Coordinates of C-alpha atoms in Angstrom, one line a residue:
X30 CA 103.9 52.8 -127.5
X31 CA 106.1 50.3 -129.2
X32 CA 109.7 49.0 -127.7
X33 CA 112.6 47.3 -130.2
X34 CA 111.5 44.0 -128.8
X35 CA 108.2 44.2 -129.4
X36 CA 107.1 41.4 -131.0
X37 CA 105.1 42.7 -134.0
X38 CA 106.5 41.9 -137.4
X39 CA 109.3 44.4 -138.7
X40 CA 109.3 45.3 -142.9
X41 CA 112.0 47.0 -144.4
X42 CA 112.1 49.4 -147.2
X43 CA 115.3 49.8 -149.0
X44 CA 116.7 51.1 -152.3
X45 CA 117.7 48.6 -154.8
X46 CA 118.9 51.3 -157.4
X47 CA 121.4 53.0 -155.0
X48 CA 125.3 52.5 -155.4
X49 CA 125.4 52.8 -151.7
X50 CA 122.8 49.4 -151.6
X51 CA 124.9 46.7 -153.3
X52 CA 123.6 43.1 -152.3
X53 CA 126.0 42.5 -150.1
X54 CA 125.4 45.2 -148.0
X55 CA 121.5 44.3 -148.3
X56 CA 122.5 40.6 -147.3
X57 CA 124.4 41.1 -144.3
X58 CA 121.4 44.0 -143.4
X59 CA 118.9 41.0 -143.3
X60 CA 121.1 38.8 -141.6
X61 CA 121.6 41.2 -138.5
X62 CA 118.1 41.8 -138.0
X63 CA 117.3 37.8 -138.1
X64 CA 120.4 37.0 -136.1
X65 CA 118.9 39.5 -133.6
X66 CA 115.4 38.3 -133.6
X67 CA 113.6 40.8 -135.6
X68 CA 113.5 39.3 -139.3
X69 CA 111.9 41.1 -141.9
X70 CA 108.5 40.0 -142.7
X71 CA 108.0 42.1 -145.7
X72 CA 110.0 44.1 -148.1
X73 CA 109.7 46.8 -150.6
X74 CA 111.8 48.4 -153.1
X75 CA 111.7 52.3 -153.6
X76 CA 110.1 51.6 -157.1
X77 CA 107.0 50.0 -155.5
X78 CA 104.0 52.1 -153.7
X79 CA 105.5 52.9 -150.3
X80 CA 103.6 51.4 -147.0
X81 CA 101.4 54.2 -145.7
X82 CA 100.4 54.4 -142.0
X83 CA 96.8 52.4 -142.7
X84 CA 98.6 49.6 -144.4
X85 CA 100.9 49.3 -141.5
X86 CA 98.3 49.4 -138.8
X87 CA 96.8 47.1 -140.8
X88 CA 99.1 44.5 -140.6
X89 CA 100.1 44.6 -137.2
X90 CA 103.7 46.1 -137.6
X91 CA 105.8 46.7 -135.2
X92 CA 108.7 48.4 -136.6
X93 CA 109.7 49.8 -140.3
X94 CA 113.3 50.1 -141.2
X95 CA 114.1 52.3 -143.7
X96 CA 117.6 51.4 -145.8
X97 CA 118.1 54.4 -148.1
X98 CA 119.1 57.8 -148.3
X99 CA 117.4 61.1 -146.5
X100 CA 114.8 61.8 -149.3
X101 CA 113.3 58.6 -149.3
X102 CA 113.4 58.3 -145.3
X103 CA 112.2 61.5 -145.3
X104 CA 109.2 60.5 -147.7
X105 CA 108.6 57.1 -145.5
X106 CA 108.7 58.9 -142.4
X107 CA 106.3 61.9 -143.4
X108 CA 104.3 58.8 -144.7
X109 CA 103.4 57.1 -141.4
X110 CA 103.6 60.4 -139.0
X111 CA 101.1 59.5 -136.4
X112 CA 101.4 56.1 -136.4
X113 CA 102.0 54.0 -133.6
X114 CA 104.8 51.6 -134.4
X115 CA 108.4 53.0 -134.3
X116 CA 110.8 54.0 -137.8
X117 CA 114.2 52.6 -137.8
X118 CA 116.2 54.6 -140.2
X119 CA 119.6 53.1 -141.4
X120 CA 122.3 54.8 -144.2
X121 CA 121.5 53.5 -147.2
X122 CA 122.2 56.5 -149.4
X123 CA 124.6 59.4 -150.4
X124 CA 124.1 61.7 -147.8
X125 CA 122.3 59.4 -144.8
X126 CA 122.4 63.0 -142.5
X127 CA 118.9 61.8 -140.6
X128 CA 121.0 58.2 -139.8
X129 CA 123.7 59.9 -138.8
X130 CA 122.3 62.1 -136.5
X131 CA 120.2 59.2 -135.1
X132 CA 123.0 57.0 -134.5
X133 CA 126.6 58.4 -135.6
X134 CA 128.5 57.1 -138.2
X135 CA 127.9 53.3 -137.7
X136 CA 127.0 51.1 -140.6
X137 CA 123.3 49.7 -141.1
X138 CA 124.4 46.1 -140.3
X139 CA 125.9 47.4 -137.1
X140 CA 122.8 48.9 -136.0
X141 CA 120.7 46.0 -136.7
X142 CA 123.0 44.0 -134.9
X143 CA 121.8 45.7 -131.3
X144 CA 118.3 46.2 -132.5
X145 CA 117.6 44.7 -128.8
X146 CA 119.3 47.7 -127.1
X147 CA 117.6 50.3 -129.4
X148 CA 115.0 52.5 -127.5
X149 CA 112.4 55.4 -128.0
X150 CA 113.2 59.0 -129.4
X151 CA 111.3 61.6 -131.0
X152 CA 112.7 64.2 -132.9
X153 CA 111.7 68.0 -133.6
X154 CA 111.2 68.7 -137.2
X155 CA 110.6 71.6 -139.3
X156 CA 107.2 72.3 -141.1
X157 CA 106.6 74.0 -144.3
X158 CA 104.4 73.8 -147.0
X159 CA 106.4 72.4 -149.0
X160 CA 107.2 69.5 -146.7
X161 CA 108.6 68.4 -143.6
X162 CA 112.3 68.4 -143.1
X163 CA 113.5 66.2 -140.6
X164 CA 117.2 67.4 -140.7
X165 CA 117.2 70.8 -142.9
X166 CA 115.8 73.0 -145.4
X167 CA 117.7 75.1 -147.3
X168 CA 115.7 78.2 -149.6
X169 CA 117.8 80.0 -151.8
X170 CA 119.3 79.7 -155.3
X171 CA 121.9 77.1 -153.6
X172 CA 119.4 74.4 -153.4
X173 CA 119.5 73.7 -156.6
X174 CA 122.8 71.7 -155.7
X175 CA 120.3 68.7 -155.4
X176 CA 119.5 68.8 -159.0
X177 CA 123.3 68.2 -159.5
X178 CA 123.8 65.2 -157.2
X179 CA 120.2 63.4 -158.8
X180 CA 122.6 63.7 -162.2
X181 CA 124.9 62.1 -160.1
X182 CA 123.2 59.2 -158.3
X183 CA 121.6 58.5 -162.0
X184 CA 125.3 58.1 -163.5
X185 CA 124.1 60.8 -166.4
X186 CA 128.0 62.7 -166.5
X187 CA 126.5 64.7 -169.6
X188 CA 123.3 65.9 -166.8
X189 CA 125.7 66.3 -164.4
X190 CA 127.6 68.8 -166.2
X191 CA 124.9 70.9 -167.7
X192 CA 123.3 71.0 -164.3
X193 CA 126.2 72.1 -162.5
X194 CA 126.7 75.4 -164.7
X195 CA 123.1 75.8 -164.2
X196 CA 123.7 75.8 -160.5
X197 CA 126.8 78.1 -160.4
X198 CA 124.8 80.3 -162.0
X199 CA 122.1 80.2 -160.2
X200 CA 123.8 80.1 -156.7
X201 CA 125.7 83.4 -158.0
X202 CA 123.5 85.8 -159.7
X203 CA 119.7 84.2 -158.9
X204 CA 117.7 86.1 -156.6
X205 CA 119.3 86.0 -153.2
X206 CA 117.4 85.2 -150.5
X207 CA 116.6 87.7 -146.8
X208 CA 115.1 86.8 -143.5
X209 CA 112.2 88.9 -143.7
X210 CA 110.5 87.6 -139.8
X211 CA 112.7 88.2 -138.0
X212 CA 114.4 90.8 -139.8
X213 CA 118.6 89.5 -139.6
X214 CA 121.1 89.0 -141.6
X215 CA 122.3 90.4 -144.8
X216 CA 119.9 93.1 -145.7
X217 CA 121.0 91.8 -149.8
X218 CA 120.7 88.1 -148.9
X219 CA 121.8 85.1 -149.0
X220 CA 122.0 82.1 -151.8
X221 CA 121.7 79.5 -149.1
X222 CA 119.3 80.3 -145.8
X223 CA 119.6 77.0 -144.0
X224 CA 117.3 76.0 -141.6
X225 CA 119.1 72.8 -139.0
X226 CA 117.2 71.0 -136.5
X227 CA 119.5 70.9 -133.1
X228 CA 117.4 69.6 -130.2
X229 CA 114.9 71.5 -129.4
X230 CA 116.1 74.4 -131.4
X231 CA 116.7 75.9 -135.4
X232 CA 119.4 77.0 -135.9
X233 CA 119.8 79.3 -138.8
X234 CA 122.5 79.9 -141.1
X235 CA 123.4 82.1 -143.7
X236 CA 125.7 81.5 -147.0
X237 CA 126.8 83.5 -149.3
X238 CA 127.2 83.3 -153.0
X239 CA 131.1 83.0 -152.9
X240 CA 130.4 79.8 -150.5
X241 CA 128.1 78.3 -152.8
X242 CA 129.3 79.4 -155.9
X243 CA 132.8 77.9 -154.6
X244 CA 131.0 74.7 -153.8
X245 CA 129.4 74.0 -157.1
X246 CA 133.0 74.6 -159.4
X247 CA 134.5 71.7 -157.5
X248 CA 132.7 69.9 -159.9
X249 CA 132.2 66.3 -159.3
X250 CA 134.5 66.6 -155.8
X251 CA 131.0 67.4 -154.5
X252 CA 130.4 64.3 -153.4
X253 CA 133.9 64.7 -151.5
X254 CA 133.1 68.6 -149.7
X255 CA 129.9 69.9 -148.2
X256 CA 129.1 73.7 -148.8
X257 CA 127.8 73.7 -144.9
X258 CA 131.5 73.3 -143.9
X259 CA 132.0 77.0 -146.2
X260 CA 132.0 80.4 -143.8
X261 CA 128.7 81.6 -143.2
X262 CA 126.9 84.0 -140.5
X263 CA 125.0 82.3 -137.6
X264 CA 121.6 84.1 -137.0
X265 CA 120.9 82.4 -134.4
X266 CA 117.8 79.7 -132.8
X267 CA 114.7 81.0 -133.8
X268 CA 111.4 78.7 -133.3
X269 CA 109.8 80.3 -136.8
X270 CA 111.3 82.5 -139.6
X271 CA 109.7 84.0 -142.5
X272 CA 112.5 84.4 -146.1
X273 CA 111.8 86.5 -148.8
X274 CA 113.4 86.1 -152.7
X275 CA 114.7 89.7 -152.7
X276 CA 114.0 89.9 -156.3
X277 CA 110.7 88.0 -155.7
X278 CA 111.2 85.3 -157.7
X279 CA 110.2 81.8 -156.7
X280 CA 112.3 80.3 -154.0
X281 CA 113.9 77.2 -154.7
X282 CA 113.9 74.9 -151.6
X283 CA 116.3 71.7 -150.8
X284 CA 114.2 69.7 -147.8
X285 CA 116.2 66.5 -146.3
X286 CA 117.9 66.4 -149.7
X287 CA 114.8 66.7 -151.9
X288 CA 114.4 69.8 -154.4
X289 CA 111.0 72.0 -154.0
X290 CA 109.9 74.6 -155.6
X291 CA 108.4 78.0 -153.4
X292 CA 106.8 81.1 -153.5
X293 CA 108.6 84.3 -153.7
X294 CA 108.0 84.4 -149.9
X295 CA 107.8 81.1 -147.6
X296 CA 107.1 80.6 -143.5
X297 CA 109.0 77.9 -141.7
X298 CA 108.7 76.7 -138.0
X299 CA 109.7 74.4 -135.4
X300 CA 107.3 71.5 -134.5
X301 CA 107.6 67.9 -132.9
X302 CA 107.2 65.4 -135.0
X303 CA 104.9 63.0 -134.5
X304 CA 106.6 59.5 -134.9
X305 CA 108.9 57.5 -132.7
X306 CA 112.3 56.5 -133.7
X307 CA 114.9 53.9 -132.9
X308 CA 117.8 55.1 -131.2
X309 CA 120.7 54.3 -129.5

């Protein structure tokens, strides 16, 4: 098992193309891992094929930081499960929920700067297959939120607006989704099941149409308010649930961030995930 200090060489994969990644931020990012021993020895850019677990054991590496947001740490980290070096994962995106949950709200540079304290962790996950979501999944017509905030990140206003009355509507008269295993909830459904990784548990949540709906007519404040804040009903820690469309029509599916598409009917379950992170 690897340690912060080990002395393997570190790479870095962070996203030029993100307003959250300005050079600066990536500058002073570099500077705090050199200025704490652990330079980076390679770099990639989002755009360019990620490192996969066979190029890393390849070439010795020790540790991989990840500087982006949760779909593309979610992507690098479902990329190397299994392998034996450890994933640093720093906010370098909108939403940086995995970061945040890893080590609070401190900034990339100020993480880097006590790489040396940093230590072992391992995270549950939840699998579907779909993907692996290392902080949520949501299934409903409420994921489709996601296609509103790519408009966003991609500065298209005209996307963003024709998206966003695509995803009122959907979120308030597409097919609702029910917990079919177990059998809780709203026996009509929800537009947002959401599925959070807590510990050792997942905890379900579901939200309603009004929640949603109300979500998605703020517009652009979405980047300002989070539909999870909105009332919902708490069903509970469950280690597998099965949802159903109640109208069976595909499921849309929102995994760390990342938009999917389902069956009319789709299995999730809690699992440990096989990779070790840096934490404090």
């Amino acid at each position: 098992m690897t340690s912060p200090r080990d002395s393997r060489p570190l790479w870095l994969v962070a996203n030029s193309a993100s307003g959250s990644n300005s050079d600066e931020a990536l500058d002073e990012l570099l500077g705090a891992l050199a200025n704490a021993g652990t330079p980076v020895a390679r770099r990639f850019d989002v755009a360019d094929r990620l490192p996969d677990r066979q190029m890393l054991q390849a070439a010795g590496v020790g540790t991989l930081a990840v500087f982006t947001g949760d779909g593309t740490a979610n992507a690098v980290a479902t990329g190397v499960e299994g392998w034996d070096g450890a994933l640093l994962v720093l906010p370098g995106g909108t939403a940086n929920l995995l970061a945040r949950a890893i080590h609070g709200d401190r900034d990339a540079a100020a993480i880097a700067r006590d790489f040396g304290t940093l230590r072992i962790a391992r995270r549950n996950c939840v699998r579907s297959r779909h993907g692996t979501g290392l902080i949520e999944i949501l299934a409903g017509p409420g994921a489709t939120w996601s296609d509103v905030r790519e408009g966003l990140r991609d500065g298209d206003v005209g996307a963003v607006a024709g998206k966003a009355v695509e995803a009122i509507r959907q979120s308030t008269v597409g097919s609702m989704v029910a917990l079919a295993d177990p059998p809780i909830g709203r026996a009509e459904g929800y537009a947002g099941v959401r599925l959070d990784i807590s510990g050792e548990a997942m905890l379900v949540e579901g939200y309603g149409a009004e929640t949603v709906g109300d979500y998605f007519r703020q517009g652009l404040a979405l980047l300002r308010r989070n539909f999870r804040d909105g009332p919902h009903d708490e069903l509970g820690a469950h280690p597998a649930v099965t949802c159903r469309s109640v109208d069976s029509e595909p499921i849309p599916l929102m995994i760390d961030g990342e938009r999917r598409d389902g069956a009319a009917q789709e299995h999730f379950s809690l699992a440990p995930f096989d990779l070790d992170l840096l934490a404090p």
